[in-house]
């Protein structure tokens, strides 16, 4: 949340094109917008596996695995998932001020972001889903260490939902993480020129 540094009591700034403006006193400050890319997918899609090669392949963006904020947000009790997602949007907004886009790897859906407090500060937002066959996902999940959860049927159902809901589907079934990272980087660069606000 941005606040006017002149007004008393506190007034939240409003987004207007590429500035933030105080509705009371007219103060403005820069508020750039850069694209946000969400690489979603059910568990077993390969999101975490591509983090390192994707970060290396996309130096023009900042890449995060959204799971990194789960532990810090658990310290005061159960995770508030809307607050968790809103925190990531704030991070993306901060990164945009340096002129770079943000890539989030995480099981996010458009309807979970639209309407969050920080959503109105976002630039164009694009979703791609990493996908594989049910058999491949089952095998990947069964290979995981026991401390990770194994609700395989739930993950298969979520994967089917994402496959229907997200237009861009990138198949990771037989790729190495490096190959998938290259596919994602190519999609990010193609999509960067898109004039659509959300896709
Ligand atoms: Zn003000």
PDB file of C-alpha atoms and ligand atoms in Angstrom:
ATOM      1  CA  UNK A   1       0.000   0.000   0.000  1.00  0.00           C
ATOM      2  CA  UNK A   2       1.310   3.426  -0.916  1.00  0.00           C
ATOM      3  CA  UNK A   3       0.511   6.371   1.393  1.00  0.00           C
ATOM      4  CA  UNK A   4       0.750  10.112   0.845  1.00  0.00           C
ATOM      5  CA  UNK A   5       3.811  11.380   2.710  1.00  0.00           C
ATOM      6  CA  UNK A   6       2.298  14.868   3.160  1.00  0.00           C
ATOM      7  CA  UNK A   7      -1.250  14.272   4.377  1.00  0.00           C
ATOM      8  CA  UNK A   8      -2.426  13.832   7.960  1.00  0.00           C
ATOM      9  CA  UNK A   9      -4.074  11.464   8.811  1.00  0.00           C
ATOM     10  CA  UNK A  10      -2.812   8.811   6.386  1.00  0.00           C
ATOM     11  CA  UNK A  11      -4.278   8.797   2.870  1.00  0.00           C
ATOM     12  CA  UNK A  12      -3.713   5.841   0.564  1.00  0.00           C
ATOM     13  CA  UNK A  13      -2.493   6.796  -2.907  1.00  0.00           C
ATOM     14  CA  UNK A  14      -4.517   5.831  -5.961  1.00  0.00           C
ATOM     15  CA  UNK A  15      -3.066   4.400  -9.181  1.00  0.00           C
ATOM     16  CA  UNK A  16      -3.395   6.591 -12.287  1.00  0.00           C
ATOM     17  CA  UNK A  17      -1.573   5.531 -15.454  1.00  0.00           C
ATOM     18  CA  UNK A  18       2.108   5.429 -14.409  1.00  0.00           C
ATOM     19  CA  UNK A  19       1.829   7.495 -11.220  1.00  0.00           C
ATOM     20  CA  UNK A  20       0.342   7.162  -7.745  1.00  0.00           C
ATOM     21  CA  UNK A  21      -1.766  10.156  -6.752  1.00  0.00           C
ATOM     22  CA  UNK A  22      -3.171  11.490  -3.475  1.00  0.00           C
ATOM     23  CA  UNK A  23      -6.848  12.309  -3.973  1.00  0.00           C
ATOM     24  CA  UNK A  24      -6.733  14.849  -1.134  1.00  0.00           C
ATOM     25  CA  UNK A  25      -3.679  17.020  -1.882  1.00  0.00           C
ATOM     26  CA  UNK A  26      -2.765  16.045  -5.423  1.00  0.00           C
ATOM     27  CA  UNK A  27       0.699  14.673  -4.538  1.00  0.00           C
ATOM     28  CA  UNK A  28       2.008  12.277  -7.179  1.00  0.00           C
ATOM     29  CA  UNK A  29       4.922   9.873  -7.338  1.00  0.00           C
ATOM     30  CA  UNK A  30       6.040   7.457 -10.074  1.00  0.00           C
ATOM     31  CA  UNK A  31       4.318   4.065 -10.153  1.00  0.00           C
ATOM     32  CA  UNK A  32       5.583   2.072 -13.113  1.00  0.00           C
ATOM     33  CA  UNK A  33       3.831  -0.996 -14.402  1.00  0.00           C
ATOM     34  CA  UNK A  34       5.656  -3.938 -15.929  1.00  0.00           C
ATOM     35  CA  UNK A  35       4.292  -7.349 -16.938  1.00  0.00           C
ATOM     36  CA  UNK A  36       3.659 -10.107 -14.431  1.00  0.00           C
ATOM     37  CA  UNK A  37       4.027 -13.677 -15.685  1.00  0.00           C
ATOM     38  CA  UNK A  38       2.474 -16.463 -13.646  1.00  0.00           C
ATOM     39  CA  UNK A  39       3.741 -19.974 -14.337  1.00  0.00           C
ATOM     40  CA  UNK A  40       1.083 -22.086 -12.716  1.00  0.00           C
ATOM     41  CA  UNK A  41       0.443 -25.819 -12.546  1.00  0.00           C
ATOM     42  CA  UNK A  42      -0.708 -28.505 -10.165  1.00  0.00           C
ATOM     43  CA  UNK A  43       1.862 -30.294  -7.990  1.00  0.00           C
ATOM     44  CA  UNK A  44       4.173 -32.429 -10.084  1.00  0.00           C
ATOM     45  CA  UNK A  45       4.135 -30.037 -13.060  1.00  0.00           C
ATOM     46  CA  UNK A  46       7.798 -29.149 -12.648  1.00  0.00           C
ATOM     47  CA  UNK A  47       7.446 -25.562 -11.405  1.00  0.00           C
ATOM     48  CA  UNK A  48      10.068 -25.773  -8.662  1.00  0.00           C
ATOM     49  CA  UNK A  49      12.406 -27.799 -10.871  1.00  0.00           C
ATOM     50  CA  UNK A  50      12.682 -25.028 -13.458  1.00  0.00           C
ATOM     51  CA  UNK A  51      13.419 -22.237 -10.983  1.00  0.00           C
ATOM     52  CA  UNK A  52      17.200 -22.150 -11.358  1.00  0.00           C
ATOM     53  CA  UNK A  53      17.396 -22.606 -15.149  1.00  0.00           C
ATOM     54  CA  UNK A  54      14.543 -20.129 -15.686  1.00  0.00           C
ATOM     55  CA  UNK A  55      16.177 -17.466 -13.515  1.00  0.00           C
ATOM     56  CA  UNK A  56      19.361 -17.942 -15.546  1.00  0.00           C
ATOM     57  CA  UNK A  57      17.480 -17.829 -18.863  1.00  0.00           C
ATOM     58  CA  UNK A  58      15.545 -14.628 -18.052  1.00  0.00           C
ATOM     59  CA  UNK A  59      17.932 -12.008 -16.656  1.00  0.00           C
ATOM     60  CA  UNK A  60      15.540  -9.258 -17.808  1.00  0.00           C
ATOM     61  CA  UNK A  61      12.941 -10.444 -15.278  1.00  0.00           C
ATOM     62  CA  UNK A  62      13.013 -11.417 -11.607  1.00  0.00           C
ATOM     63  CA  UNK A  63      11.907 -15.006 -11.012  1.00  0.00           C
ATOM     64  CA  UNK A  64      10.455 -16.375  -7.756  1.00  0.00           C
ATOM     65  CA  UNK A  65       9.070 -19.658  -6.466  1.00  0.00           C
ATOM     66  CA  UNK A  66       6.051 -18.481  -4.452  1.00  0.00           C
ATOM     67  CA  UNK A  67       6.544 -21.276  -1.894  1.00  0.00           C
ATOM     68  CA  UNK A  68       9.396 -19.227  -0.411  1.00  0.00           C
ATOM     69  CA  UNK A  69       6.937 -17.017   1.463  1.00  0.00           C
ATOM     70  CA  UNK A  70       4.935 -19.883   2.978  1.00  0.00           C
ATOM     71  CA  UNK A  71       7.225 -20.465   5.971  1.00  0.00           C
ATOM     72  CA  UNK A  72       7.523 -16.759   6.925  1.00  0.00           C
ATOM     73  CA  UNK A  73       3.733 -16.412   6.727  1.00  0.00           C
ATOM     74  CA  UNK A  74       3.211 -19.419   9.002  1.00  0.00           C
ATOM     75  CA  UNK A  75       4.979 -17.846  11.977  1.00  0.00           C
ATOM     76  CA  UNK A  76       1.794 -16.207  13.287  1.00  0.00           C
ATOM     77  CA  UNK A  77      -0.576 -19.107  12.581  1.00  0.00           C
ATOM     78  CA  UNK A  78      -2.195 -20.654   9.542  1.00  0.00           C
ATOM     79  CA  UNK A  79      -1.323 -18.996   6.228  1.00  0.00           C
ATOM     80  CA  UNK A  80      -3.787 -16.326   5.083  1.00  0.00           C
ATOM     81  CA  UNK A  81      -3.662 -17.221   1.391  1.00  0.00           C
ATOM     82  CA  UNK A  82      -5.124 -13.930   0.122  1.00  0.00           C
ATOM     83  CA  UNK A  83      -2.481 -12.041   2.144  1.00  0.00           C
ATOM     84  CA  UNK A  84       0.165 -14.425   0.771  1.00  0.00           C
ATOM     85  CA  UNK A  85      -0.887 -13.733  -2.830  1.00  0.00           C
ATOM     86  CA  UNK A  86      -1.206 -10.006  -2.185  1.00  0.00           C
ATOM     87  CA  UNK A  87       2.333  -9.960  -0.777  1.00  0.00           C
ATOM     88  CA  UNK A  88       3.604 -11.417  -4.053  1.00  0.00           C
ATOM     89  CA  UNK A  89       1.752  -8.749  -6.037  1.00  0.00           C
ATOM     90  CA  UNK A  90       3.441  -6.089  -3.881  1.00  0.00           C
ATOM     91  CA  UNK A  91       6.815  -7.683  -4.595  1.00  0.00           C
ATOM     92  CA  UNK A  92       6.057  -7.593  -8.336  1.00  0.00           C
ATOM     93  CA  UNK A  93       5.023  -3.938  -8.079  1.00  0.00           C
ATOM     94  CA  UNK A  94       8.287  -3.102  -6.345  1.00  0.00           C
ATOM     95  CA  UNK A  95      10.315  -4.892  -9.009  1.00  0.00           C
ATOM     96  CA  UNK A  96       8.412  -3.027 -11.740  1.00  0.00           C
ATOM     97  CA  UNK A  97       9.778   0.256 -10.327  1.00  0.00           C
ATOM     98  CA  UNK A  98      13.206  -0.840 -11.551  1.00  0.00           C
ATOM     99  CA  UNK A  99      11.793  -1.541 -15.003  1.00  0.00           C
ATOM    100  CA  UNK A 100      11.723  -5.320 -14.806  1.00  0.00           C
ATOM    101  CA  UNK A 101       8.902  -7.815 -15.083  1.00  0.00           C
ATOM    102  CA  UNK A 102       8.273 -10.531 -12.492  1.00  0.00           C
ATOM    103  CA  UNK A 103       7.824 -14.253 -13.023  1.00  0.00           C
ATOM    104  CA  UNK A 104       6.015 -16.174 -10.268  1.00  0.00           C
ATOM    105  CA  UNK A 105       6.197 -19.962 -10.187  1.00  0.00           C
ATOM    106  CA  UNK A 106       3.227 -21.168  -8.154  1.00  0.00           C
ATOM    107  CA  UNK A 107      -0.201 -22.821  -8.266  1.00  0.00           C
ATOM    108  CA  UNK A 108      -2.071 -19.533  -8.807  1.00  0.00           C
ATOM    109  CA  UNK A 109      -5.234 -18.843 -10.793  1.00  0.00           C
ATOM    110  CA  UNK A 110      -6.335 -15.512 -12.306  1.00  0.00           C
ATOM    111  CA  UNK A 111      -9.438 -15.311 -10.110  1.00  0.00           C
ATOM    112  CA  UNK A 112      -7.224 -15.569  -7.003  1.00  0.00           C
ATOM    113  CA  UNK A 113      -5.310 -12.394  -7.953  1.00  0.00           C
ATOM    114  CA  UNK A 114      -7.906 -10.140  -9.557  1.00  0.00           C
ATOM    115  CA  UNK A 115      -9.403  -7.940  -6.843  1.00  0.00           C
ATOM    116  CA  UNK A 116      -6.646  -8.331  -4.246  1.00  0.00           C
ATOM    117  CA  UNK A 117      -5.599  -4.963  -2.716  1.00  0.00           C
ATOM    118  CA  UNK A 118      -2.401  -4.752  -4.786  1.00  0.00           C
ATOM    119  CA  UNK A 119      -4.008  -5.955  -8.013  1.00  0.00           C
ATOM    120  CA  UNK A 120      -4.774  -2.392  -9.172  1.00  0.00           C
ATOM    121  CA  UNK A 121      -1.029  -1.616  -9.205  1.00  0.00           C
ATOM    122  CA  UNK A 122      -0.222  -4.492 -11.551  1.00  0.00           C
ATOM    123  CA  UNK A 123       0.758  -4.227 -15.197  1.00  0.00           C
ATOM    124  CA  UNK A 124      -0.313  -6.696 -17.903  1.00  0.00           C
ATOM    125  CA  UNK A 125      -0.598 -10.156 -16.334  1.00  0.00           C
ATOM    126  CA  UNK A 126      -0.166 -13.382 -18.251  1.00  0.00           C
ATOM    127  CA  UNK A 127      -0.706 -16.991 -17.206  1.00  0.00           C
ATOM    128  CA  UNK A 128       0.825 -20.193 -18.544  1.00  0.00           C
ATOM    129  CA  UNK A 129       0.239 -23.641 -17.087  1.00  0.00           C
ATOM    130  CA  UNK A 130       2.891 -26.359 -16.945  1.00  0.00           C
ATOM    131  CA  UNK A 131       1.275 -29.683 -17.679  1.00  0.00           C
ATOM    132  CA  UNK A 132       2.000 -33.374 -18.158  1.00  0.00           C
ATOM    133  CA  UNK A 133      -0.064 -36.539 -18.403  1.00  0.00           C
ATOM    134  CA  UNK A 134      -1.781 -37.961 -15.336  1.00  0.00           C
ATOM    135  CA  UNK A 135       0.559 -40.979 -15.473  1.00  0.00           C
ATOM    136  CA  UNK A 136       3.656 -38.773 -15.515  1.00  0.00           C
ATOM    137  CA  UNK A 137       2.295 -36.638 -12.647  1.00  0.00           C
ATOM    138  CA  UNK A 138       1.456 -39.711 -10.574  1.00  0.00           C
ATOM    139  CA  UNK A 139       4.984 -41.050 -11.057  1.00  0.00           C
ATOM    140  CA  UNK A 140       6.601 -37.700 -10.166  1.00  0.00           C
ATOM    141  CA  UNK A 141       4.504 -37.316  -7.010  1.00  0.00           C
ATOM    142  CA  UNK A 142       5.228 -40.866  -5.888  1.00  0.00           C
ATOM    143  CA  UNK A 143       8.962 -40.165  -6.240  1.00  0.00           C
ATOM    144  CA  UNK A 144       8.848 -37.257  -3.791  1.00  0.00           C
ATOM    145  CA  UNK A 145      10.236 -37.384  -0.269  1.00  0.00           C
ATOM    146  CA  UNK A 146       7.677 -38.359   2.328  1.00  0.00           C
ATOM    147  CA  UNK A 147       7.544 -34.899   3.969  1.00  0.00           C
ATOM    148  CA  UNK A 148       5.879 -33.483   0.883  1.00  0.00           C
ATOM    149  CA  UNK A 149       2.168 -34.081   0.648  1.00  0.00           C
ATOM    150  CA  UNK A 150       0.874 -36.780  -1.623  1.00  0.00           C
ATOM    151  CA  UNK A 151      -2.820 -36.055  -2.270  1.00  0.00           C
ATOM    152  CA  UNK A 152      -2.438 -37.353  -5.800  1.00  0.00           C
ATOM    153  CA  UNK A 153      -6.113 -37.422  -6.792  1.00  0.00           C
ATOM    154  CA  UNK A 154      -6.531 -33.777  -5.736  1.00  0.00           C
ATOM    155  CA  UNK A 155      -3.520 -32.760  -7.803  1.00  0.00           C
ATOM    156  CA  UNK A 156      -4.849 -34.625 -10.845  1.00  0.00           C
ATOM    157  CA  UNK A 157      -8.217 -32.846 -10.508  1.00  0.00           C
ATOM    158  CA  UNK A 158      -6.531 -29.440 -10.147  1.00  0.00           C
ATOM    159  CA  UNK A 159      -4.388 -30.168 -13.210  1.00  0.00           C
ATOM    160  CA  UNK A 160      -7.528 -30.965 -15.231  1.00  0.00           C
ATOM    161  CA  UNK A 161      -9.116 -27.702 -14.092  1.00  0.00           C
ATOM    162  CA  UNK A 162      -6.065 -25.620 -15.053  1.00  0.00           C
ATOM    163  CA  UNK A 163      -5.849 -27.331 -18.439  1.00  0.00           C
ATOM    164  CA  UNK A 164      -9.385 -26.101 -19.163  1.00  0.00           C
ATOM    165  CA  UNK A 165      -9.060 -22.662 -17.570  1.00  0.00           C
ATOM    166  CA  UNK A 166      -5.685 -21.380 -18.862  1.00  0.00           C
ATOM    167  CA  UNK A 167      -5.169 -20.800 -22.567  1.00  0.00           C
ATOM    168  CA  UNK A 168      -1.384 -21.270 -22.671  1.00  0.00           C
ATOM    169  CA  UNK A 169      -0.452 -24.857 -21.792  1.00  0.00           C
ATOM    170  CA  UNK A 170       3.224 -25.884 -21.885  1.00  0.00           C
ATOM    171  CA  UNK A 171       3.843 -29.626 -21.851  1.00  0.00           C
ATOM    172  CA  UNK A 172       6.699 -30.701 -19.548  1.00  0.00           C
ATOM    173  CA  UNK A 173       6.067 -34.438 -19.844  1.00  0.00           C
ATOM    174  CA  UNK A 174       9.297 -35.595 -21.457  1.00  0.00           C
ATOM    175  CA  UNK A 175      11.410 -32.422 -21.152  1.00  0.00           C
ATOM    176  CA  UNK A 176      14.317 -31.830 -18.836  1.00  0.00           C
ATOM    177  CA  UNK A 177      13.883 -28.827 -16.496  1.00  0.00           C
ATOM    178  CA  UNK A 178      16.363 -26.927 -18.686  1.00  0.00           C
ATOM    179  CA  UNK A 179      14.243 -27.574 -21.792  1.00  0.00           C
ATOM    180  CA  UNK A 180      11.077 -26.477 -20.006  1.00  0.00           C
ATOM    181  CA  UNK A 181      12.834 -23.330 -18.759  1.00  0.00           C
ATOM    182  CA  UNK A 182      13.771 -22.477 -22.348  1.00  0.00           C
ATOM    183  CA  UNK A 183      10.134 -22.962 -23.428  1.00  0.00           C
ATOM    184  CA  UNK A 184       8.927 -20.696 -20.639  1.00  0.00           C
ATOM    185  CA  UNK A 185      11.556 -18.045 -21.406  1.00  0.00           C
ATOM    186  CA  UNK A 186      10.502 -18.052 -25.067  1.00  0.00           C
ATOM    187  CA  UNK A 187       6.852 -17.663 -24.030  1.00  0.00           C
ATOM    188  CA  UNK A 188       7.722 -14.758 -21.708  1.00  0.00           C
ATOM    189  CA  UNK A 189       9.597 -12.958 -24.484  1.00  0.00           C
ATOM    190  CA  UNK A 190       6.798 -13.481 -27.003  1.00  0.00           C
ATOM    191  CA  UNK A 191       4.154 -12.427 -24.508  1.00  0.00           C
ATOM    192  CA  UNK A 192       6.088  -9.313 -23.451  1.00  0.00           C
ATOM    193  CA  UNK A 193       4.903  -7.671 -26.673  1.00  0.00           C
ATOM    194  CA  UNK A 194       1.252  -8.558 -26.028  1.00  0.00           C
ATOM    195  CA  UNK A 195      -1.163  -5.666 -25.750  1.00  0.00           C
ATOM    196  CA  UNK A 196      -3.653  -7.731 -23.748  1.00  0.00           C
ATOM    197  CA  UNK A 197      -4.004  -6.657 -20.142  1.00  0.00           C
ATOM    198  CA  UNK A 198      -4.648 -10.174 -18.866  1.00  0.00           C
ATOM    199  CA  UNK A 199      -4.199 -13.454 -20.726  1.00  0.00           C
TER     200      UNK A 199
HETATM  201 ZN1  LIG B   1      -1.846  13.939   0.224  1.00  0.00          ZN
END
